[in-house]
Amino acid sequence: MTNSEIEIKAYIKDFESVLNFLKNNAKFKKKYFKKDIYYAREESIKKGNIKTSNCIRLRVEHGGYTFCSKDRTLIDGVEVNEEREIKVSKKKARFIINFLYKLQKYVEYVRKGKKGYAFIYKNALVEISRIKNLGDFIEIEFLNSDKSLENQVSELKSILKEIGIDENSIETKPYIELLSKR
């Protein structure tokens, strides 16, 4: 399945304050723990030449397994992603990992553990997460919206401000890049 995702990501200085704002003003969706394993080509890792568009993410969440690849662009600090996702069983996930290794020499590159809370606020999905070895983050996104890109970027920044997070806290680098430097 292919999705268009417009997303803003920022550091959170006061996790409890943001959580309380969302509990009081947004619709609670779920609590989550996501384990992401990013795979990249062995030779790209050795050369230190990792392009996120050439990486594959395996997400393990609530017993489900989802592979994802993204084409990512930035517009005024906001990510615009074209995502391709496929949900598989654990057995098929192992098969795909072995297949990718044999076919293109894809190996594990970095892991991300992400736990937090998801809410719906003003028609946006808002997740606040504690990410192992990186800190606390908020992600606000629209999926497959029919509004113009400019309107979505403006709305995301407006929501970020309403929640009490300054635009200076926006992080434009992908998690995989931040984790690889640890």
Short mmCIF file of N, CA and C in Angstrom, two decimals:
data_model
loop_
_atom_site.label_atom_id
_atom_site.label_comp_id
_atom_site.label_asym_id
_atom_site.label_seq_id
_atom_site.Cartn_x
_atom_site.Cartn_y
_atom_site.Cartn_z
N MET A 1 0.84 -1.18 0.00
CA MET A 1 0.00 0.00 0.00
C MET A 1 0.89 1.24 0.00
N THR A 2 0.51 2.27 -0.75
CA THR A 2 1.25 3.52 -0.81
C THR A 2 0.46 4.61 -0.11
N ASN A 3 1.14 5.36 0.76
CA ASN A 3 0.53 6.47 1.48
C ASN A 3 1.33 7.73 1.26
N SER A 4 0.63 8.85 1.23
CA SER A 4 1.30 10.16 1.27
C SER A 4 1.16 10.64 2.71
N GLU A 5 2.28 11.03 3.28
CA GLU A 5 2.30 11.43 4.68
C GLU A 5 2.97 12.79 4.79
N ILE A 6 2.31 13.72 5.44
CA ILE A 6 2.87 15.03 5.72
C ILE A 6 3.07 15.08 7.23
N GLU A 7 4.33 15.28 7.67
CA GLU A 7 4.63 15.10 9.09
C GLU A 7 5.64 16.13 9.58
N ILE A 8 5.42 16.57 10.81
CA ILE A 8 6.38 17.43 11.47
C ILE A 8 6.84 16.70 12.73
N LYS A 9 8.13 16.81 13.03
CA LYS A 9 8.71 16.11 14.18
C LYS A 9 9.51 17.13 14.98
N ALA A 10 9.38 17.07 16.30
CA ALA A 10 10.10 18.03 17.15
C ALA A 10 10.47 17.39 18.47
N TYR A 11 11.52 17.93 19.06
CA TYR A 11 11.92 17.51 20.40
C TYR A 11 10.92 18.06 21.41
N ILE A 12 10.70 17.30 22.48
CA ILE A 12 9.84 17.74 23.58
C ILE A 12 10.73 17.98 24.80
N LYS A 13 10.61 19.17 25.37
CA LYS A 13 11.37 19.47 26.59
C LYS A 13 10.65 18.97 27.83
N ASP A 14 9.31 19.07 27.86
CA ASP A 14 8.54 18.68 29.04
C ASP A 14 7.45 17.68 28.61
N PHE A 15 7.81 16.41 28.63
CA PHE A 15 6.93 15.33 28.17
C PHE A 15 5.59 15.34 28.91
N GLU A 16 5.63 15.46 30.23
CA GLU A 16 4.40 15.40 31.04
C GLU A 16 3.45 16.56 30.71
N SER A 17 4.00 17.73 30.48
CA SER A 17 3.17 18.89 30.13
C SER A 17 2.45 18.66 28.79
N VAL A 18 3.18 18.16 27.81
CA VAL A 18 2.59 17.88 26.49
C VAL A 18 1.55 16.77 26.61
N LEU A 19 1.87 15.73 27.38
CA LEU A 19 0.93 14.63 27.58
C LEU A 19 -0.36 15.14 28.23
N ASN A 20 -0.24 15.99 29.24
CA ASN A 20 -1.42 16.55 29.90
C ASN A 20 -2.25 17.41 28.96
N PHE A 21 -1.59 18.22 28.13
CA PHE A 21 -2.32 19.03 27.15
C PHE A 21 -3.15 18.12 26.24
N LEU A 22 -2.54 17.06 25.74
CA LEU A 22 -3.23 16.16 24.82
C LEU A 22 -4.35 15.39 25.52
N LYS A 23 -4.11 14.95 26.75
CA LYS A 23 -5.16 14.25 27.49
C LYS A 23 -6.39 15.14 27.69
N ASN A 24 -6.16 16.44 27.86
CA ASN A 24 -7.26 17.39 28.12
C ASN A 24 -7.91 17.94 26.85
N ASN A 25 -7.22 17.89 25.73
CA ASN A 25 -7.71 18.57 24.53
C ASN A 25 -7.85 17.71 23.28
N ALA A 26 -7.37 16.47 23.34
CA ALA A 26 -7.39 15.62 22.15
C ALA A 26 -8.09 14.30 22.48
N LYS A 27 -8.38 13.54 21.43
CA LYS A 27 -9.02 12.23 21.61
C LYS A 27 -7.91 11.17 21.69
N PHE A 28 -7.87 10.46 22.83
CA PHE A 28 -6.88 9.40 23.01
C PHE A 28 -7.15 8.27 22.03
N LYS A 29 -6.09 7.80 21.38
CA LYS A 29 -6.22 6.70 20.42
C LYS A 29 -5.63 5.41 20.97
N LYS A 30 -4.36 5.45 21.41
CA LYS A 30 -3.74 4.23 21.94
C LYS A 30 -2.39 4.55 22.60
N LYS A 31 -1.97 3.60 23.41
CA LYS A 31 -0.62 3.59 23.95
C LYS A 31 0.14 2.59 23.07
N TYR A 32 1.43 2.81 22.81
CA TYR A 32 2.12 1.91 21.90
C TYR A 32 3.58 1.69 22.30
N PHE A 33 4.11 0.60 21.78
CA PHE A 33 5.54 0.35 21.76
C PHE A 33 5.86 -0.16 20.37
N LYS A 34 6.76 0.54 19.70
CA LYS A 34 7.14 0.15 18.34
C LYS A 34 8.63 -0.16 18.33
N LYS A 35 8.97 -1.30 17.76
CA LYS A 35 10.37 -1.64 17.56
C LYS A 35 10.63 -1.57 16.06
N ASP A 36 11.54 -0.69 15.68
CA ASP A 36 11.89 -0.53 14.27
C ASP A 36 13.30 -1.03 14.04
N ILE A 37 13.46 -1.83 13.01
CA ILE A 37 14.78 -2.30 12.59
C ILE A 37 14.99 -1.80 11.17
N TYR A 38 16.05 -1.01 10.99
CA TYR A 38 16.35 -0.46 9.67
C TYR A 38 17.42 -1.30 9.01
N TYR A 39 17.18 -1.63 7.76
CA TYR A 39 18.12 -2.42 6.97
C TYR A 39 18.67 -1.55 5.84
N ALA A 40 19.96 -1.72 5.58
CA ALA A 40 20.62 -1.00 4.49
C ALA A 40 21.58 -1.97 3.81
N ARG A 41 22.02 -1.60 2.63
CA ARG A 41 22.96 -2.45 1.90
C ARG A 41 24.31 -2.45 2.62
N GLU A 42 24.86 -3.63 2.73
CA GLU A 42 26.13 -3.82 3.42
C GLU A 42 27.21 -2.88 2.91
N GLU A 43 27.33 -2.77 1.60
CA GLU A 43 28.41 -1.92 1.04
C GLU A 43 28.15 -0.44 1.32
N SER A 44 26.90 -0.01 1.39
CA SER A 44 26.59 1.38 1.73
C SER A 44 26.99 1.68 3.18
N ILE A 45 26.76 0.71 4.07
CA ILE A 45 27.15 0.88 5.47
C ILE A 45 28.67 0.99 5.58
N LYS A 46 29.38 0.11 4.89
CA LYS A 46 30.85 0.13 4.94
C LYS A 46 31.40 1.45 4.41
N LYS A 47 30.78 1.98 3.35
CA LYS A 47 31.24 3.24 2.75
C LYS A 47 30.73 4.46 3.51
N GLY A 48 29.79 4.25 4.45
CA GLY A 48 29.20 5.37 5.17
C GLY A 48 28.32 6.22 4.28
N ASN A 49 27.76 5.59 3.26
CA ASN A 49 26.97 6.28 2.25
C ASN A 49 25.52 5.79 2.31
N ILE A 50 24.85 6.11 3.41
CA ILE A 50 23.48 5.64 3.61
C ILE A 50 22.49 6.69 3.12
N LYS A 51 21.64 6.29 2.21
CA LYS A 51 20.52 7.14 1.77
C LYS A 51 19.26 6.53 2.36
N THR A 52 18.49 7.37 3.06
CA THR A 52 17.29 6.82 3.70
C THR A 52 16.32 6.22 2.69
N SER A 53 16.32 6.75 1.48
CA SER A 53 15.40 6.21 0.46
C SER A 53 15.79 4.79 0.04
N ASN A 54 17.03 4.38 0.35
CA ASN A 54 17.46 3.02 0.02
C ASN A 54 17.38 2.07 1.21
N CYS A 55 16.89 2.57 2.33
CA CYS A 55 16.75 1.73 3.53
C CYS A 55 15.34 1.13 3.59
N ILE A 56 15.25 0.04 4.30
CA ILE A 56 13.97 -0.62 4.51
C ILE A 56 13.77 -0.74 6.02
N ARG A 57 12.59 -0.36 6.47
CA ARG A 57 12.28 -0.46 7.90
C ARG A 57 11.33 -1.62 8.14
N LEU A 58 11.65 -2.42 9.15
CA LEU A 58 10.73 -3.44 9.63
C LEU A 58 10.21 -2.95 10.97
N ARG A 59 8.91 -2.72 11.07
CA ARG A 59 8.28 -2.30 12.33
C ARG A 59 7.57 -3.49 12.95
N VAL A 60 7.88 -3.72 14.23
CA VAL A 60 7.20 -4.75 15.01
C VAL A 60 6.36 -3.99 16.05
N GLU A 61 5.04 -4.17 15.95
CA GLU A 61 4.13 -3.46 16.85
C GLU A 61 2.90 -4.33 17.10
N HIS A 62 2.59 -4.52 18.37
CA HIS A 62 1.41 -5.29 18.77
C HIS A 62 1.35 -6.65 18.06
N GLY A 63 2.51 -7.30 17.92
CA GLY A 63 2.55 -8.62 17.29
C GLY A 63 2.49 -8.60 15.78
N GLY A 64 2.40 -7.42 15.17
CA GLY A 64 2.35 -7.31 13.71
C GLY A 64 3.70 -6.91 13.14
N TYR A 65 3.92 -7.24 11.89
CA TYR A 65 5.18 -6.95 11.21
C TYR A 65 4.88 -6.18 9.93
N THR A 66 5.49 -5.00 9.79
CA THR A 66 5.25 -4.16 8.63
C THR A 66 6.57 -3.68 8.05
N PHE A 67 6.78 -3.95 6.77
CA PHE A 67 7.94 -3.42 6.05
C PHE A 67 7.54 -2.09 5.43
N CYS A 68 8.50 -1.15 5.39
CA CYS A 68 8.22 0.17 4.83
C CYS A 68 9.46 0.72 4.15
N SER A 69 9.26 1.38 3.03
CA SER A 69 10.31 2.19 2.42
C SER A 69 9.69 3.55 2.12
N LYS A 70 10.55 4.60 2.15
CA LYS A 70 10.04 5.96 1.99
C LYS A 70 10.86 6.74 0.98
N ASP A 71 10.17 7.59 0.24
CA ASP A 71 10.82 8.65 -0.52
C ASP A 71 10.48 9.92 0.25
N ARG A 72 11.50 10.63 0.74
CA ARG A 72 11.31 11.72 1.69
C ARG A 72 11.81 13.03 1.10
N THR A 73 10.98 14.07 1.24
CA THR A 73 11.42 15.42 0.90
C THR A 73 11.05 16.34 2.06
N LEU A 74 11.74 17.47 2.16
CA LEU A 74 11.47 18.45 3.21
C LEU A 74 10.93 19.72 2.60
N ILE A 75 9.87 20.25 3.19
CA ILE A 75 9.32 21.54 2.77
C ILE A 75 9.16 22.38 4.03
N ASP A 76 9.99 23.39 4.16
CA ASP A 76 9.92 24.31 5.30
C ASP A 76 9.91 23.58 6.64
N GLY A 77 10.81 22.59 6.78
CA GLY A 77 10.93 21.86 8.04
C GLY A 77 9.92 20.74 8.22
N VAL A 78 9.05 20.53 7.25
CA VAL A 78 8.02 19.49 7.34
C VAL A 78 8.36 18.38 6.34
N GLU A 79 8.25 17.12 6.80
CA GLU A 79 8.52 15.98 5.94
C GLU A 79 7.33 15.67 5.05
N VAL A 80 7.60 15.42 3.80
CA VAL A 80 6.59 14.94 2.87
C VAL A 80 7.10 13.58 2.39
N ASN A 81 6.38 12.53 2.76
CA ASN A 81 6.82 11.17 2.48
C ASN A 81 5.84 10.43 1.58
N GLU A 82 6.40 9.71 0.65
CA GLU A 82 5.64 8.71 -0.09
C GLU A 82 6.09 7.37 0.49
N GLU A 83 5.18 6.69 1.18
CA GLU A 83 5.51 5.44 1.85
C GLU A 83 4.91 4.26 1.12
N ARG A 84 5.69 3.21 1.07
CA ARG A 84 5.19 1.93 0.58
C ARG A 84 5.29 0.96 1.75
N GLU A 85 4.16 0.36 2.12
CA GLU A 85 4.12 -0.54 3.26
C GLU A 85 3.49 -1.87 2.89
N ILE A 86 3.97 -2.90 3.57
CA ILE A 86 3.35 -4.21 3.43
C ILE A 86 3.38 -4.90 4.79
N LYS A 87 2.21 -5.37 5.22
CA LYS A 87 2.09 -6.10 6.48
C LYS A 87 2.24 -7.59 6.18
N VAL A 88 3.03 -8.27 7.04
CA VAL A 88 3.30 -9.69 6.84
C VAL A 88 3.29 -10.42 8.18
N SER A 89 3.28 -11.72 8.12
CA SER A 89 3.40 -12.55 9.32
C SER A 89 4.86 -12.59 9.77
N LYS A 90 5.10 -13.07 10.97
CA LYS A 90 6.48 -13.19 11.48
C LYS A 90 7.30 -14.10 10.57
N LYS A 91 6.70 -15.21 10.14
CA LYS A 91 7.39 -16.17 9.26
C LYS A 91 7.77 -15.50 7.93
N LYS A 92 6.84 -14.74 7.35
CA LYS A 92 7.14 -14.05 6.09
C LYS A 92 8.17 -12.95 6.29
N ALA A 93 8.15 -12.31 7.46
CA ALA A 93 9.15 -11.26 7.74
C ALA A 93 10.55 -11.86 7.71
N ARG A 94 10.71 -13.01 8.35
CA ARG A 94 12.03 -13.68 8.32
C ARG A 94 12.43 -14.05 6.90
N PHE A 95 11.47 -14.54 6.12
CA PHE A 95 11.74 -14.90 4.72
C PHE A 95 12.20 -13.67 3.94
N ILE A 96 11.50 -12.55 4.10
CA ILE A 96 11.83 -11.32 3.36
C ILE A 96 13.21 -10.81 3.76
N ILE A 97 13.54 -10.84 5.04
CA ILE A 97 14.86 -10.41 5.49
C ILE A 97 15.95 -11.26 4.85
N ASN A 98 15.76 -12.59 4.85
CA ASN A 98 16.74 -13.48 4.22
C ASN A 98 16.81 -13.24 2.71
N PHE A 99 15.67 -13.03 2.09
CA PHE A 99 15.61 -12.76 0.65
C PHE A 99 16.36 -11.47 0.31
N LEU A 100 16.13 -10.41 1.09
CA LEU A 100 16.81 -9.14 0.84
C LEU A 100 18.31 -9.26 1.02
N TYR A 101 18.72 -10.07 1.99
CA TYR A 101 20.15 -10.27 2.20
C TYR A 101 20.76 -10.98 0.99
N LYS A 102 20.11 -12.06 0.58
CA LYS A 102 20.66 -12.85 -0.53
C LYS A 102 20.63 -12.06 -1.84
N LEU A 103 19.58 -11.28 -2.06
CA LEU A 103 19.40 -10.55 -3.31
C LEU A 103 20.26 -9.29 -3.39
N GLN A 104 20.25 -8.48 -2.34
CA GLN A 104 20.90 -7.17 -2.38
C GLN A 104 21.86 -6.91 -1.23
N LYS A 105 22.13 -7.92 -0.42
CA LYS A 105 23.03 -7.79 0.74
C LYS A 105 22.55 -6.73 1.73
N TYR A 106 21.23 -6.73 1.99
CA TYR A 106 20.68 -5.86 3.04
C TYR A 106 20.97 -6.50 4.39
N VAL A 107 21.49 -5.68 5.32
CA VAL A 107 21.77 -6.13 6.69
C VAL A 107 21.21 -5.12 7.67
N GLU A 108 21.09 -5.54 8.92
CA GLU A 108 20.59 -4.63 9.95
C GLU A 108 21.56 -3.46 10.10
N TYR A 109 21.00 -2.26 10.16
CA TYR A 109 21.81 -1.04 10.28
C TYR A 109 21.63 -0.40 11.65
N VAL A 110 20.40 -0.04 12.01
CA VAL A 110 20.13 0.52 13.34
C VAL A 110 18.76 0.03 13.82
N ARG A 111 18.57 0.14 15.15
CA ARG A 111 17.29 -0.20 15.78
C ARG A 111 16.75 1.02 16.50
N LYS A 112 15.43 1.07 16.57
CA LYS A 112 14.78 2.16 17.30
C LYS A 112 13.67 1.57 18.16
N GLY A 113 13.70 1.90 19.45
CA GLY A 113 12.62 1.53 20.35
C GLY A 113 11.85 2.80 20.68
N LYS A 114 10.55 2.76 20.46
CA LYS A 114 9.72 3.97 20.56
C LYS A 114 8.46 3.63 21.34
N LYS A 115 8.30 4.26 22.52
CA LYS A 115 7.06 4.02 23.27
C LYS A 115 6.40 5.35 23.56
N GLY A 116 5.07 5.33 23.53
CA GLY A 116 4.38 6.58 23.77
C GLY A 116 2.88 6.47 23.63
N TYR A 117 2.28 7.60 23.28
CA TYR A 117 0.82 7.75 23.23
C TYR A 117 0.42 8.40 21.91
N ALA A 118 -0.70 7.93 21.37
CA ALA A 118 -1.23 8.50 20.12
C ALA A 118 -2.58 9.15 20.42
N PHE A 119 -2.79 10.31 19.81
CA PHE A 119 -4.03 11.07 19.96
C PHE A 119 -4.47 11.58 18.59
N ILE A 120 -5.74 11.96 18.51
CA ILE A 120 -6.24 12.69 17.35
C ILE A 120 -6.53 14.11 17.83
N TYR A 121 -5.93 15.08 17.16
CA TYR A 121 -6.12 16.49 17.51
C TYR A 121 -6.27 17.28 16.22
N LYS A 122 -7.41 17.93 16.07
CA LYS A 122 -7.70 18.73 14.87
C LYS A 122 -7.43 17.96 13.59
N ASN A 123 -7.96 16.75 13.51
CA ASN A 123 -7.83 15.88 12.32
C ASN A 123 -6.41 15.45 12.01
N ALA A 124 -5.52 15.58 12.97
CA ALA A 124 -4.13 15.12 12.79
C ALA A 124 -3.84 14.02 13.79
N LEU A 125 -2.98 13.11 13.39
CA LEU A 125 -2.48 12.10 14.31
C LEU A 125 -1.31 12.73 15.05
N VAL A 126 -1.38 12.71 16.38
CA VAL A 126 -0.31 13.28 17.21
C VAL A 126 0.23 12.15 18.07
N GLU A 127 1.53 11.88 17.94
CA GLU A 127 2.17 10.88 18.77
C GLU A 127 3.27 11.55 19.58
N ILE A 128 3.29 11.24 20.88
CA ILE A 128 4.41 11.68 21.70
C ILE A 128 5.14 10.43 22.15
N SER A 129 6.45 10.43 21.97
CA SER A 129 7.23 9.22 22.14
C SER A 129 8.50 9.47 22.94
N ARG A 130 8.86 8.44 23.67
CA ARG A 130 10.19 8.37 24.28
C ARG A 130 10.96 7.40 23.39
N ILE A 131 12.05 7.88 22.82
CA ILE A 131 12.83 7.07 21.90
C ILE A 131 14.18 6.76 22.55
N LYS A 132 14.42 5.47 22.71
CA LYS A 132 15.64 5.03 23.37
C LYS A 132 16.87 5.64 22.70
N ASN A 133 17.73 6.21 23.49
CA ASN A 133 19.00 6.84 23.07
C ASN A 133 18.84 8.15 22.32
N LEU A 134 17.60 8.66 22.16
CA LEU A 134 17.42 9.93 21.46
C LEU A 134 16.68 10.97 22.29
N GLY A 135 15.72 10.54 23.11
CA GLY A 135 14.95 11.49 23.91
C GLY A 135 13.46 11.47 23.58
N ASP A 136 12.81 12.58 23.92
CA ASP A 136 11.36 12.70 23.77
C ASP A 136 11.01 13.51 22.52
N PHE A 137 10.03 13.01 21.75
CA PHE A 137 9.65 13.63 20.49
C PHE A 137 8.13 13.70 20.36
N ILE A 138 7.70 14.65 19.56
CA ILE A 138 6.31 14.71 19.12
C ILE A 138 6.33 14.60 17.60
N GLU A 139 5.38 13.86 17.07
CA GLU A 139 5.18 13.77 15.63
C GLU A 139 3.71 14.10 15.36
N ILE A 140 3.49 14.99 14.42
CA ILE A 140 2.14 15.37 14.04
C ILE A 140 2.03 15.13 12.54
N GLU A 141 1.01 14.39 12.13
CA GLU A 141 0.94 14.06 10.70
C GLU A 141 -0.48 14.03 10.17
N PHE A 142 -0.53 14.30 8.87
CA PHE A 142 -1.75 14.10 8.09
C PHE A 142 -1.45 12.99 7.10
N LEU A 143 -2.41 12.09 6.91
CA LEU A 143 -2.29 11.03 5.91
C LEU A 143 -3.27 11.27 4.79
N ASN A 144 -2.77 11.28 3.56
CA ASN A 144 -3.64 11.36 2.38
C ASN A 144 -4.68 12.47 2.47
N SER A 145 -4.27 13.64 2.92
CA SER A 145 -5.19 14.77 3.04
C SER A 145 -5.46 15.36 1.66
N ASP A 146 -6.65 15.94 1.49
CA ASP A 146 -6.96 16.57 0.21
C ASP A 146 -6.65 18.06 0.20
N LYS A 147 -6.14 18.59 1.32
CA LYS A 147 -5.75 20.00 1.39
C LYS A 147 -4.43 20.19 0.67
N SER A 148 -4.17 21.43 0.27
CA SER A 148 -2.91 21.71 -0.42
C SER A 148 -1.73 21.49 0.54
N LEU A 149 -0.58 21.21 -0.03
CA LEU A 149 0.63 21.00 0.75
C LEU A 149 0.93 22.21 1.63
N GLU A 150 0.77 23.40 1.07
CA GLU A 150 1.05 24.64 1.81
C GLU A 150 0.13 24.75 3.03
N ASN A 151 -1.16 24.44 2.85
CA ASN A 151 -2.11 24.48 3.97
C ASN A 151 -1.75 23.46 5.04
N GLN A 152 -1.36 22.26 4.61
CA GLN A 152 -1.00 21.23 5.58
C GLN A 152 0.24 21.62 6.39
N VAL A 153 1.25 22.16 5.72
CA VAL A 153 2.47 22.60 6.40
C VAL A 153 2.12 23.68 7.43
N SER A 154 1.30 24.64 7.03
CA SER A 154 0.89 25.72 7.91
C SER A 154 0.09 25.18 9.11
N GLU A 155 -0.84 24.25 8.86
CA GLU A 155 -1.64 23.67 9.93
C GLU A 155 -0.79 22.88 10.92
N LEU A 156 0.17 22.11 10.41
CA LEU A 156 1.03 21.33 11.29
C LEU A 156 1.82 22.25 12.23
N LYS A 157 2.35 23.33 11.68
CA LYS A 157 3.11 24.27 12.50
C LYS A 157 2.21 24.96 13.52
N SER A 158 0.98 25.24 13.12
CA SER A 158 0.01 25.86 14.02
C SER A 158 -0.34 24.92 15.17
N ILE A 159 -0.55 23.65 14.88
CA ILE A 159 -0.85 22.66 15.91
C ILE A 159 0.33 22.53 16.87
N LEU A 160 1.53 22.48 16.33
CA LEU A 160 2.74 22.38 17.15
C LEU A 160 2.79 23.54 18.15
N LYS A 161 2.49 24.74 17.66
CA LYS A 161 2.50 25.94 18.51
C LYS A 161 1.40 25.86 19.59
N GLU A 162 0.19 25.42 19.19
CA GLU A 162 -0.93 25.28 20.15
C GLU A 162 -0.58 24.33 21.28
N ILE A 163 0.16 23.27 20.96
CA ILE A 163 0.53 22.28 21.96
C ILE A 163 1.62 22.84 22.88
N GLY A 164 2.25 23.93 22.45
CA GLY A 164 3.24 24.59 23.30
C GLY A 164 4.68 24.29 22.94
N ILE A 165 4.91 23.89 21.69
CA ILE A 165 6.27 23.56 21.27
C ILE A 165 6.73 24.58 20.24
N ASP A 166 7.89 25.15 20.49
CA ASP A 166 8.47 26.18 19.63
C ASP A 166 8.99 25.58 18.33
N GLU A 167 8.91 26.34 17.25
CA GLU A 167 9.41 25.87 15.95
C GLU A 167 10.89 25.56 15.98
N ASN A 168 11.64 26.18 16.90
CA ASN A 168 13.08 25.90 17.02
C ASN A 168 13.36 24.46 17.45
N SER A 169 12.34 23.78 17.96
CA SER A 169 12.50 22.39 18.42
C SER A 169 12.30 21.38 17.29
N ILE A 170 11.92 21.86 16.10
CA ILE A 170 11.69 20.96 14.96
C ILE A 170 12.99 20.25 14.60
N GLU A 171 12.89 18.94 14.39
CA GLU A 171 14.02 18.13 13.95
C GLU A 171 13.74 17.67 12.52
N THR A 172 14.62 18.04 11.60
CA THR A 172 14.40 17.71 10.19
C THR A 172 15.13 16.44 9.76
N LYS A 173 16.07 15.97 10.56
CA LYS A 173 16.79 14.74 10.19
C LYS A 173 15.93 13.52 10.51
N PRO A 174 16.02 12.49 9.67
CA PRO A 174 15.27 11.26 9.97
C PRO A 174 15.88 10.55 11.19
N TYR A 175 15.04 9.81 11.90
CA TYR A 175 15.51 9.07 13.08
C TYR A 175 16.71 8.18 12.75
N ILE A 176 16.68 7.54 11.59
CA ILE A 176 17.75 6.62 11.22
C ILE A 176 19.10 7.35 11.22
N GLU A 177 19.10 8.61 10.77
CA GLU A 177 20.34 9.39 10.74
C GLU A 177 20.77 9.77 12.17
N LEU A 178 19.82 10.16 13.00
CA LEU A 178 20.14 10.51 14.38
C LEU A 178 20.67 9.30 15.14
N LEU A 179 20.08 8.14 14.93
CA LEU A 179 20.51 6.92 15.63
C LEU A 179 21.86 6.43 15.15
N SER A 180 22.15 6.62 13.88
CA SER A 180 23.41 6.11 13.33
C SER A 180 24.61 6.87 13.90
N LYS A 181 24.38 8.05 14.44
CA LYS A 181 25.46 8.84 15.02
C LYS A 181 25.69 8.55 16.48
N ARG A 182 24.92 7.65 17.04
CA ARG A 182 25.03 7.31 18.47
C ARG A 182 26.12 6.29 18.69
#
